[in-house]
Amino acid sequence: MRKILCFLVILLGIGLLIRTEILGIPIKTTLKVYRDGYVFVNQTIIPLEVIVNTTLLGAPKFLLVLDEGGLPLGYRLNNSLLIVYCGDADRVIVSYYTANITSKEGALWRLSLNFTLINVEIILPKGATLVYSDPLPLKIQALNESLVLFYSESPLTIEYVLEINLNETTGTAGEKEEKPVGGENILQNPYLIIGTLFLVGLAALTLILVKNRRKDEFKFLTEEEKYILEFLRNRKRAFLSEIVKATDLPKTTLWRKIKKLEEMGYLRTTKTPHGLLIEYKHPF
């Protein structure tokens, strides 16, 4: 008698387990397709029990499981099987991104939905052209330059091609064509020619004045400072310790001269983990 009672308890437990963990079939599935092949999946499920199992359409990224009020629900993911702990939720909204239901061959994209679903809505990328659909959609709408396809059920397969952006592919050529036009406008405008020549002349005059000033400044440098500049001009850069050895000057004296040359624009100093690095700058 005790064995029979235990057997009945086990059967009752199995029955409760089967009752509380049932397969949840979405009452609506929306697929928003992006140009790179990723698909945003949004499914609404009515939970008949406190625990619902549903199969995901592909490997999920950024998976969210919410109730009708936007509150998160507990879940467990076992490969493609999603186990949701619904509690008192009246609706379960599952959303995620996946790249497993699209493929590309040349310019042709294909979306294959090999699952049994009802009320399927597919939003194609902007500018996409539908070239094949099996079965035919119940309805097609245009929404913000995108085609929206409605199906009563799946499995289904669609194929589409993306619009080629001519501005992106020929942008360089377009720029090359604009340059001669701009050049003709400048040549035809004498004021632009005069202004351009004035700016070029002003830049040349400034360069000459700077060179002359540099030459005058160079006359007043000491022999030690000239040697430091010559040393760095040949080396391009050197650490302070290397310049100390090359000049045989006290470190404080050398540092004072380097700061003077830096303020005059001949040198640039940089602190590094290996010490102070001194770089030679072209004086003009």
PDB file of C-alpha atoms in Angstrom:
ATOM      1  CA  MET A   1       0.000   0.000   0.000  1.00  0.00           C
ATOM      2  CA  ARG A   2       2.838   2.381   0.878  1.00  0.00           C
ATOM      3  CA  LYS A   3       4.549   1.669  -2.472  1.00  0.00           C
ATOM      4  CA  ILE A   4       1.352   2.436  -4.357  1.00  0.00           C
ATOM      5  CA  LEU A   5       0.965   5.714  -2.437  1.00  0.00           C
ATOM      6  CA  CYS A   6       4.548   6.759  -3.229  1.00  0.00           C
ATOM      7  CA  PHE A   7       3.990   5.919  -6.881  1.00  0.00           C
ATOM      8  CA  LEU A   8       0.869   8.106  -6.982  1.00  0.00           C
ATOM      9  CA  VAL A   9       2.759  10.996  -5.358  1.00  0.00           C
ATOM     10  CA  ILE A  10       5.499  10.721  -7.998  1.00  0.00           C
ATOM     11  CA  LEU A  11       2.923  10.719 -10.789  1.00  0.00           C
ATOM     12  CA  LEU A  12       1.248  13.754  -9.248  1.00  0.00           C
ATOM     13  CA  GLY A  13       4.590  15.582  -9.092  1.00  0.00           C
ATOM     14  CA  ILE A  14       5.323  14.790 -12.724  1.00  0.00           C
ATOM     15  CA  GLY A  15       1.863  16.003 -13.653  1.00  0.00           C
ATOM     16  CA  LEU A  16       2.385  19.283 -11.820  1.00  0.00           C
ATOM     17  CA  LEU A  17       5.782  19.727 -13.478  1.00  0.00           C
ATOM     18  CA  ILE A  18       4.285  19.181 -16.915  1.00  0.00           C
ATOM     19  CA  ARG A  19       1.438  21.521 -16.046  1.00  0.00           C
ATOM     20  CA  THR A  20       3.606  24.361 -14.780  1.00  0.00           C
ATOM     21  CA  GLU A  21       6.309  24.174 -17.484  1.00  0.00           C
ATOM     22  CA  ILE A  22       4.618  24.379 -20.873  1.00  0.00           C
ATOM     23  CA  LEU A  23       5.781  25.615 -24.228  1.00  0.00           C
ATOM     24  CA  GLY A  24       4.838  29.246 -24.755  1.00  0.00           C
ATOM     25  CA  ILE A  25       3.976  30.103 -28.356  1.00  0.00           C
ATOM     26  CA  PRO A  26       4.179  33.842 -29.104  1.00  0.00           C
ATOM     27  CA  ILE A  27       0.896  35.431 -30.150  1.00  0.00           C
ATOM     28  CA  LYS A  28       2.831  38.067 -32.134  1.00  0.00           C
ATOM     29  CA  THR A  29       6.365  38.296 -33.516  1.00  0.00           C
ATOM     30  CA  THR A  30       7.899  41.468 -34.943  1.00  0.00           C
ATOM     31  CA  LEU A  31      11.217  41.325 -36.800  1.00  0.00           C
ATOM     32  CA  LYS A  32      13.033  44.568 -37.610  1.00  0.00           C
ATOM     33  CA  VAL A  33      15.811  43.857 -40.114  1.00  0.00           C
ATOM     34  CA  TYR A  34      18.941  46.035 -40.298  1.00  0.00           C
ATOM     35  CA  ARG A  35      21.265  46.620 -43.242  1.00  0.00           C
ATOM     36  CA  ASP A  36      24.081  44.548 -41.697  1.00  0.00           C
ATOM     37  CA  GLY A  37      21.840  41.479 -41.381  1.00  0.00           C
ATOM     38  CA  TYR A  38      21.078  41.767 -37.687  1.00  0.00           C
ATOM     39  CA  VAL A  39      17.424  41.357 -36.749  1.00  0.00           C
ATOM     40  CA  PHE A  40      15.694  42.831 -33.716  1.00  0.00           C
ATOM     41  CA  VAL A  41      13.174  40.264 -32.461  1.00  0.00           C
ATOM     42  CA  ASN A  42      10.196  41.273 -30.322  1.00  0.00           C
ATOM     43  CA  GLN A  43       7.728  38.585 -29.243  1.00  0.00           C
ATOM     44  CA  THR A  44       4.644  38.698 -27.038  1.00  0.00           C
ATOM     45  CA  ILE A  45       3.668  35.542 -25.148  1.00  0.00           C
ATOM     46  CA  ILE A  46       0.562  34.864 -23.045  1.00  0.00           C
ATOM     47  CA  PRO A  47       1.724  32.703 -20.119  1.00  0.00           C
ATOM     48  CA  LEU A  48      -0.713  29.909 -19.314  1.00  0.00           C
ATOM     49  CA  GLU A  49       1.306  28.807 -16.291  1.00  0.00           C
ATOM     50  CA  VAL A  50       3.881  30.282 -13.924  1.00  0.00           C
ATOM     51  CA  ILE A  51       6.773  28.821 -15.935  1.00  0.00           C
ATOM     52  CA  VAL A  52       6.867  29.090 -19.720  1.00  0.00           C
ATOM     53  CA  ASN A  53       9.371  27.649 -22.185  1.00  0.00           C
ATOM     54  CA  THR A  54       9.918  29.251 -25.573  1.00  0.00           C
ATOM     55  CA  THR A  55      12.468  28.693 -28.326  1.00  0.00           C
ATOM     56  CA  LEU A  56      14.556  31.655 -29.458  1.00  0.00           C
ATOM     57  CA  LEU A  57      15.005  32.266 -33.187  1.00  0.00           C
ATOM     58  CA  GLY A  58      18.799  32.525 -32.910  1.00  0.00           C
ATOM     59  CA  ALA A  59      21.713  33.265 -30.618  1.00  0.00           C
ATOM     60  CA  PRO A  60      20.532  36.333 -28.681  1.00  0.00           C
ATOM     61  CA  LYS A  61      22.349  39.573 -27.959  1.00  0.00           C
ATOM     62  CA  PHE A  62      21.011  42.069 -25.398  1.00  0.00           C
ATOM     63  CA  LEU A  63      18.217  39.733 -24.305  1.00  0.00           C
ATOM     64  CA  LEU A  64      15.370  41.341 -22.346  1.00  0.00           C
ATOM     65  CA  VAL A  65      12.441  39.519 -20.715  1.00  0.00           C
ATOM     66  CA  LEU A  66       9.766  41.861 -19.337  1.00  0.00           C
ATOM     67  CA  ASP A  67       6.159  41.742 -18.203  1.00  0.00           C
ATOM     68  CA  GLU A  68       3.387  43.941 -19.624  1.00  0.00           C
ATOM     69  CA  GLY A  69       4.399  46.761 -17.279  1.00  0.00           C
ATOM     70  CA  GLY A  70       8.032  46.778 -18.389  1.00  0.00           C
ATOM     71  CA  LEU A  71       9.318  45.047 -15.249  1.00  0.00           C
ATOM     72  CA  PRO A  72      12.031  42.390 -15.687  1.00  0.00           C
ATOM     73  CA  LEU A  73      11.143  38.737 -15.235  1.00  0.00           C
ATOM     74  CA  GLY A  74      13.423  35.954 -14.112  1.00  0.00           C
ATOM     75  CA  TYR A  75      14.577  33.538 -16.766  1.00  0.00           C
ATOM     76  CA  ARG A  76      17.077  30.816 -17.543  1.00  0.00           C
ATOM     77  CA  LEU A  77      18.669  30.240 -20.941  1.00  0.00           C
ATOM     78  CA  ASN A  78      19.556  26.718 -22.035  1.00  0.00           C
ATOM     79  CA  ASN A  79      21.076  27.020 -25.522  1.00  0.00           C
ATOM     80  CA  SER A  80      18.124  28.280 -27.601  1.00  0.00           C
ATOM     81  CA  LEU A  81      15.494  27.323 -24.994  1.00  0.00           C
ATOM     82  CA  LEU A  82      14.323  30.230 -22.848  1.00  0.00           C
ATOM     83  CA  ILE A  83      12.668  29.307 -19.545  1.00  0.00           C
ATOM     84  CA  VAL A  84      10.715  32.242 -18.107  1.00  0.00           C
ATOM     85  CA  TYR A  85       9.436  32.493 -14.536  1.00  0.00           C
ATOM     86  CA  CYS A  86       6.274  34.493 -15.162  1.00  0.00           C
ATOM     87  CA  GLY A  87       4.793  34.912 -11.690  1.00  0.00           C
ATOM     88  CA  ASP A  88       1.591  36.977 -11.997  1.00  0.00           C
ATOM     89  CA  ALA A  89       2.446  38.456 -15.406  1.00  0.00           C
ATOM     90  CA  ASP A  90      -0.370  38.595 -17.972  1.00  0.00           C
ATOM     91  CA  ARG A  91       2.050  39.125 -20.850  1.00  0.00           C
ATOM     92  CA  VAL A  92       5.686  38.186 -21.409  1.00  0.00           C
ATOM     93  CA  ILE A  93       7.632  40.374 -23.848  1.00  0.00           C
ATOM     94  CA  VAL A  94      10.884  38.865 -25.109  1.00  0.00           C
ATOM     95  CA  SER A  95      13.251  41.013 -27.183  1.00  0.00           C
ATOM     96  CA  TYR A  96      16.800  40.540 -28.467  1.00  0.00           C
ATOM     97  CA  TYR A  97      19.072  40.923 -31.496  1.00  0.00           C
ATOM     98  CA  THR A  98      20.238  37.997 -33.599  1.00  0.00           C
ATOM     99  CA  ALA A  99      22.133  37.465 -36.855  1.00  0.00           C
ATOM    100  CA  ASN A 100      21.192  33.798 -37.296  1.00  0.00           C
ATOM    101  CA  ILE A 101      18.077  34.118 -39.446  1.00  0.00           C
ATOM    102  CA  THR A 102      19.587  36.127 -42.320  1.00  0.00           C
ATOM    103  CA  SER A 103      22.206  35.253 -44.916  1.00  0.00           C
ATOM    104  CA  LYS A 104      23.716  36.988 -47.932  1.00  0.00           C
ATOM    105  CA  GLU A 105      24.778  35.759 -51.366  1.00  0.00           C
ATOM    106  CA  GLY A 106      26.189  38.518 -53.524  1.00  0.00           C
ATOM    107  CA  ALA A 107      23.765  41.428 -53.349  1.00  0.00           C
ATOM    108  CA  LEU A 108      20.856  39.156 -52.378  1.00  0.00           C
ATOM    109  CA  TRP A 109      19.788  38.935 -48.740  1.00  0.00           C
ATOM    110  CA  ARG A 110      17.637  36.059 -47.468  1.00  0.00           C
ATOM    111  CA  LEU A 111      15.613  35.820 -44.253  1.00  0.00           C
ATOM    112  CA  SER A 112      14.472  32.320 -43.311  1.00  0.00           C
ATOM    113  CA  LEU A 113      12.097  31.701 -40.437  1.00  0.00           C
ATOM    114  CA  ASN A 114      11.914  27.939 -39.871  1.00  0.00           C
ATOM    115  CA  PHE A 115       9.715  28.101 -36.786  1.00  0.00           C
ATOM    116  CA  THR A 116       5.985  27.702 -36.268  1.00  0.00           C
ATOM    117  CA  LEU A 117       4.760  31.185 -35.378  1.00  0.00           C
ATOM    118  CA  ILE A 118       1.591  33.215 -35.848  1.00  0.00           C
ATOM    119  CA  ASN A 119       1.031  36.903 -36.600  1.00  0.00           C
ATOM    120  CA  VAL A 120       4.490  37.651 -37.974  1.00  0.00           C
ATOM    121  CA  GLU A 121       5.450  41.212 -38.931  1.00  0.00           C
ATOM    122  CA  ILE A 122       8.730  41.890 -40.777  1.00  0.00           C
ATOM    123  CA  ILE A 123      10.150  45.402 -41.216  1.00  0.00           C
ATOM    124  CA  LEU A 124      12.773  45.526 -43.973  1.00  0.00           C
ATOM    125  CA  PRO A 125      15.667  48.044 -43.983  1.00  0.00           C
ATOM    126  CA  LYS A 126      15.065  51.449 -45.531  1.00  0.00           C
ATOM    127  CA  GLY A 127      15.229  51.341 -49.316  1.00  0.00           C
ATOM    128  CA  ALA A 128      15.131  47.519 -49.478  1.00  0.00           C
ATOM    129  CA  THR A 129      13.321  45.891 -52.419  1.00  0.00           C
ATOM    130  CA  LEU A 130      11.443  42.628 -51.891  1.00  0.00           C
ATOM    131  CA  VAL A 131      12.209  40.152 -54.707  1.00  0.00           C
ATOM    132  CA  TYR A 132      10.828  36.870 -53.309  1.00  0.00           C
ATOM    133  CA  SER A 133       8.427  35.695 -50.624  1.00  0.00           C
ATOM    134  CA  ASP A 134       7.158  32.224 -49.763  1.00  0.00           C
ATOM    135  CA  PRO A 135       4.367  32.315 -48.791  1.00  0.00           C
ATOM    136  CA  LEU A 136       3.054  35.610 -50.101  1.00  0.00           C
ATOM    137  CA  PRO A 137       2.405  38.176 -47.361  1.00  0.00           C
ATOM    138  CA  LEU A 138      -1.157  38.945 -46.352  1.00  0.00           C
ATOM    139  CA  LYS A 139      -0.422  42.654 -46.557  1.00  0.00           C
ATOM    140  CA  ILE A 140       2.427  45.022 -47.437  1.00  0.00           C
ATOM    141  CA  GLN A 141       2.698  48.539 -46.069  1.00  0.00           C
ATOM    142  CA  ALA A 142       5.216  51.362 -46.459  1.00  0.00           C
ATOM    143  CA  LEU A 143       6.474  52.921 -43.229  1.00  0.00           C
ATOM    144  CA  ASN A 144       9.210  55.602 -43.212  1.00  0.00           C
ATOM    145  CA  GLU A 145      10.746  54.358 -46.491  1.00  0.00           C
ATOM    146  CA  SER A 146      10.638  50.748 -45.211  1.00  0.00           C
ATOM    147  CA  LEU A 147       8.455  47.868 -46.377  1.00  0.00           C
ATOM    148  CA  VAL A 148       6.430  46.140 -43.655  1.00  0.00           C
ATOM    149  CA  LEU A 149       5.293  42.588 -44.439  1.00  0.00           C
ATOM    150  CA  PHE A 150       2.480  40.822 -42.563  1.00  0.00           C
ATOM    151  CA  TYR A 151       2.119  37.028 -42.409  1.00  0.00           C
ATOM    152  CA  SER A 152      -0.488  34.926 -40.642  1.00  0.00           C
ATOM    153  CA  GLU A 153       2.022  32.198 -39.831  1.00  0.00           C
ATOM    154  CA  SER A 154       5.467  30.784 -40.501  1.00  0.00           C
ATOM    155  CA  PRO A 155       7.720  29.004 -41.648  1.00  0.00           C
ATOM    156  CA  LEU A 156       8.512  31.557 -44.323  1.00  0.00           C
ATOM    157  CA  THR A 157      11.368  32.755 -46.528  1.00  0.00           C
ATOM    158  CA  ILE A 158      11.879  36.168 -48.070  1.00  0.00           C
ATOM    159  CA  GLU A 159      14.621  37.594 -50.275  1.00  0.00           C
ATOM    160  CA  TYR A 160      15.465  41.262 -50.754  1.00  0.00           C
ATOM    161  CA  VAL A 161      18.145  43.584 -52.084  1.00  0.00           C
ATOM    162  CA  LEU A 162      19.334  46.820 -50.531  1.00  0.00           C
ATOM    163  CA  GLU A 163      19.298  50.165 -52.261  1.00  0.00           C
ATOM    164  CA  ILE A 164      22.739  51.282 -53.498  1.00  0.00           C
ATOM    165  CA  ASN A 165      23.651  54.731 -52.215  1.00  0.00           C
ATOM    166  CA  LEU A 166      25.085  56.481 -55.273  1.00  0.00           C
ATOM    167  CA  ASN A 167      26.313  59.400 -53.175  1.00  0.00           C
ATOM    168  CA  GLU A 168      28.527  57.069 -51.157  1.00  0.00           C
ATOM    169  CA  THR A 169      29.925  55.134 -54.121  1.00  0.00           C
ATOM    170  CA  THR A 170      30.557  58.147 -56.342  1.00  0.00           C
ATOM    171  CA  GLY A 171      31.279  60.743 -53.701  1.00  0.00           C
ATOM    172  CA  THR A 172      34.970  60.949 -54.623  1.00  0.00           C
ATOM    173  CA  ALA A 173      34.222  61.340 -58.306  1.00  0.00           C
ATOM    174  CA  GLY A 174      31.713  64.079 -57.504  1.00  0.00           C
ATOM    175  CA  GLU A 175      34.328  65.967 -55.523  1.00  0.00           C
ATOM    176  CA  LYS A 176      36.767  65.737 -58.408  1.00  0.00           C
ATOM    177  CA  GLU A 177      34.175  67.170 -60.760  1.00  0.00           C
ATOM    178  CA  GLU A 178      33.480  70.116 -58.469  1.00  0.00           C
ATOM    179  CA  LYS A 179      37.101  71.230 -58.205  1.00  0.00           C
ATOM    180  CA  PRO A 180      37.495  72.454 -61.814  1.00  0.00           C
ATOM    181  CA  VAL A 181      34.256  74.433 -61.480  1.00  0.00           C
ATOM    182  CA  GLY A 182      35.549  76.119 -58.341  1.00  0.00           C
ATOM    183  CA  GLY A 183      38.863  76.818 -60.088  1.00  0.00           C
ATOM    184  CA  GLU A 184      37.114  78.511 -63.005  1.00  0.00           C
ATOM    185  CA  ASN A 185      35.162  80.734 -60.623  1.00  0.00           C
ATOM    186  CA  ILE A 186      38.362  81.887 -58.910  1.00  0.00           C
ATOM    187  CA  LEU A 187      40.089  82.635 -62.217  1.00  0.00           C
ATOM    188  CA  GLN A 188      37.075  84.577 -63.447  1.00  0.00           C
ATOM    189  CA  ASN A 189      36.964  86.763 -60.313  1.00  0.00           C
ATOM    190  CA  PRO A 190      39.792  89.376 -60.288  1.00  0.00           C
ATOM    191  CA  TYR A 191      39.133  90.323 -56.659  1.00  0.00           C
ATOM    192  CA  LEU A 192      39.772  86.754 -55.563  1.00  0.00           C
ATOM    193  CA  ILE A 193      43.015  86.727 -57.564  1.00  0.00           C
ATOM    194  CA  ILE A 194      44.205  89.982 -55.965  1.00  0.00           C
ATOM    195  CA  GLY A 195      43.249  88.775 -52.491  1.00  0.00           C
ATOM    196  CA  THR A 196      45.035  85.458 -52.987  1.00  0.00           C
ATOM    197  CA  LEU A 197      48.209  87.147 -54.237  1.00  0.00           C
ATOM    198  CA  PHE A 198      48.114  89.560 -51.299  1.00  0.00           C
ATOM    199  CA  LEU A 199      47.862  86.702 -48.785  1.00  0.00           C
ATOM    200  CA  VAL A 200      50.702  84.804 -50.479  1.00  0.00           C
ATOM    201  CA  GLY A 201      52.883  87.914 -50.455  1.00  0.00           C
ATOM    202  CA  LEU A 202      52.067  88.618 -46.817  1.00  0.00           C
ATOM    203  CA  ALA A 203      52.988  85.059 -45.845  1.00  0.00           C
ATOM    204  CA  ALA A 204      56.294  85.308 -47.744  1.00  0.00           C
ATOM    205  CA  LEU A 205      57.114  88.658 -46.104  1.00  0.00           C
ATOM    206  CA  THR A 206      56.344  87.250 -42.658  1.00  0.00           C
ATOM    207  CA  LEU A 207      58.631  84.283 -43.313  1.00  0.00           C
ATOM    208  CA  ILE A 208      61.470  86.591 -44.393  1.00  0.00           C
ATOM    209  CA  LEU A 209      61.072  88.754 -41.281  1.00  0.00           C
ATOM    210  CA  VAL A 210      61.061  85.696 -39.034  1.00  0.00           C
ATOM    211  CA  LYS A 211      64.212  84.375 -40.698  1.00  0.00           C
ATOM    212  CA  ASN A 212      65.984  87.721 -40.269  1.00  0.00           C
ATOM    213  CA  ARG A 213      64.939  87.923 -36.637  1.00  0.00           C
ATOM    214  CA  ARG A 214      66.210  84.395 -36.038  1.00  0.00           C
ATOM    215  CA  LYS A 215      69.546  85.308 -37.600  1.00  0.00           C
ATOM    216  CA  ASP A 216      69.835  88.373 -35.365  1.00  0.00           C
ATOM    217  CA  GLU A 217      68.976  86.308 -32.302  1.00  0.00           C
ATOM    218  CA  PHE A 218      71.516  83.657 -33.269  1.00  0.00           C
ATOM    219  CA  LYS A 219      74.306  86.283 -33.202  1.00  0.00           C
ATOM    220  CA  PHE A 220      73.694  86.883 -29.497  1.00  0.00           C
ATOM    221  CA  LEU A 221      73.843  83.213 -28.490  1.00  0.00           C
ATOM    222  CA  THR A 222      76.882  82.042 -26.566  1.00  0.00           C
ATOM    223  CA  GLU A 223      79.232  79.457 -28.017  1.00  0.00           C
ATOM    224  CA  GLU A 224      77.881  76.897 -25.554  1.00  0.00           C
ATOM    225  CA  GLU A 225      74.296  77.565 -26.658  1.00  0.00           C
ATOM    226  CA  LYS A 226      75.300  77.323 -30.322  1.00  0.00           C
ATOM    227  CA  TYR A 227      77.038  74.022 -29.572  1.00  0.00           C
ATOM    228  CA  ILE A 228      73.879  72.700 -27.873  1.00  0.00           C
ATOM    229  CA  LEU A 229      71.825  73.625 -30.952  1.00  0.00           C
ATOM    230  CA  GLU A 230      74.362  72.059 -33.318  1.00  0.00           C
ATOM    231  CA  PHE A 231      74.464  68.890 -31.206  1.00  0.00           C
ATOM    232  CA  LEU A 232      70.664  68.569 -31.226  1.00  0.00           C
ATOM    233  CA  ARG A 233      70.352  69.541 -34.883  1.00  0.00           C
ATOM    234  CA  ASN A 234      72.493  66.524 -35.774  1.00  0.00           C
ATOM    235  CA  ARG A 235      70.839  64.201 -33.256  1.00  0.00           C
ATOM    236  CA  LYS A 236      67.257  65.528 -33.683  1.00  0.00           C
ATOM    237  CA  ARG A 237      66.604  64.664 -30.020  1.00  0.00           C
ATOM    238  CA  ALA A 238      68.530  63.628 -26.910  1.00  0.00           C
ATOM    239  CA  PHE A 239      68.001  63.156 -23.202  1.00  0.00           C
ATOM    240  CA  LEU A 240      69.279  65.796 -20.792  1.00  0.00           C
ATOM    241  CA  SER A 241      71.820  63.353 -19.360  1.00  0.00           C
ATOM    242  CA  GLU A 242      73.291  62.825 -22.848  1.00  0.00           C
ATOM    243  CA  ILE A 243      73.643  66.569 -23.422  1.00  0.00           C
ATOM    244  CA  VAL A 244      75.353  66.935 -20.027  1.00  0.00           C
ATOM    245  CA  LYS A 245      77.980  64.403 -21.108  1.00  0.00           C
ATOM    246  CA  ALA A 246      78.397  66.024 -24.542  1.00  0.00           C
ATOM    247  CA  THR A 247      78.816  69.597 -23.248  1.00  0.00           C
ATOM    248  CA  ASP A 248      80.487  68.881 -19.892  1.00  0.00           C
ATOM    249  CA  LEU A 249      78.368  71.659 -18.374  1.00  0.00           C
ATOM    250  CA  PRO A 250      76.854  71.559 -14.882  1.00  0.00           C
ATOM    251  CA  LYS A 251      73.315  70.265 -15.007  1.00  0.00           C
ATOM    252  CA  THR A 252      71.786  73.468 -13.599  1.00  0.00           C
ATOM    253  CA  THR A 253      73.689  75.655 -16.077  1.00  0.00           C
ATOM    254  CA  LEU A 254      72.727  73.414 -18.980  1.00  0.00           C
ATOM    255  CA  TRP A 255      69.082  73.384 -17.916  1.00  0.00           C
ATOM    256  CA  ARG A 256      69.012  77.203 -17.791  1.00  0.00           C
ATOM    257  CA  LYS A 257      70.408  77.432 -21.330  1.00  0.00           C
ATOM    258  CA  ILE A 258      67.967  74.813 -22.629  1.00  0.00           C
ATOM    259  CA  LYS A 259      65.013  76.720 -21.153  1.00  0.00           C
ATOM    260  CA  LYS A 260      66.288  79.898 -22.827  1.00  0.00           C
ATOM    261  CA  LEU A 261      66.549  78.141 -26.199  1.00  0.00           C
ATOM    262  CA  GLU A 262      63.100  76.631 -25.711  1.00  0.00           C
ATOM    263  CA  GLU A 263      61.586  80.061 -25.045  1.00  0.00           C
ATOM    264  CA  MET A 264      63.253  81.313 -28.231  1.00  0.00           C
ATOM    265  CA  GLY A 265      61.580  78.501 -30.155  1.00  0.00           C
ATOM    266  CA  TYR A 266      64.649  76.420 -30.990  1.00  0.00           C
ATOM    267  CA  LEU A 267      63.929  73.460 -28.696  1.00  0.00           C
ATOM    268  CA  ARG A 268      61.064  71.492 -27.207  1.00  0.00           C
ATOM    269  CA  THR A 269      61.292  69.627 -23.892  1.00  0.00           C
ATOM    270  CA  THR A 270      59.181  66.598 -22.968  1.00  0.00           C
ATOM    271  CA  LYS A 271      59.062  64.641 -19.712  1.00  0.00           C
ATOM    272  CA  THR A 272      59.285  60.873 -20.279  1.00  0.00           C
ATOM    273  CA  PRO A 273      59.615  57.852 -17.953  1.00  0.00           C
ATOM    274  CA  HIS A 274      63.284  57.650 -19.006  1.00  0.00           C
ATOM    275  CA  GLY A 275      64.075  61.282 -18.278  1.00  0.00           C
ATOM    276  CA  LEU A 276      63.774  64.725 -19.853  1.00  0.00           C
ATOM    277  CA  LEU A 277      63.811  64.536 -23.664  1.00  0.00           C
ATOM    278  CA  ILE A 278      65.065  67.569 -25.619  1.00  0.00           C
ATOM    279  CA  GLU A 279      64.027  67.895 -29.289  1.00  0.00           C
ATOM    280  CA  TYR A 280      65.390  70.226 -31.935  1.00  0.00           C
ATOM    281  CA  LYS A 281      62.839  72.421 -33.714  1.00  0.00           C
ATOM    282  CA  HIS A 282      63.499  73.998 -37.078  1.00  0.00           C
ATOM    283  CA  PRO A 283      64.005  77.696 -36.362  1.00  0.00           C
ATOM    284  CA  PHE A 284      61.893  78.872 -39.310  1.00  0.00           C
TER     285      PHE A 284
END
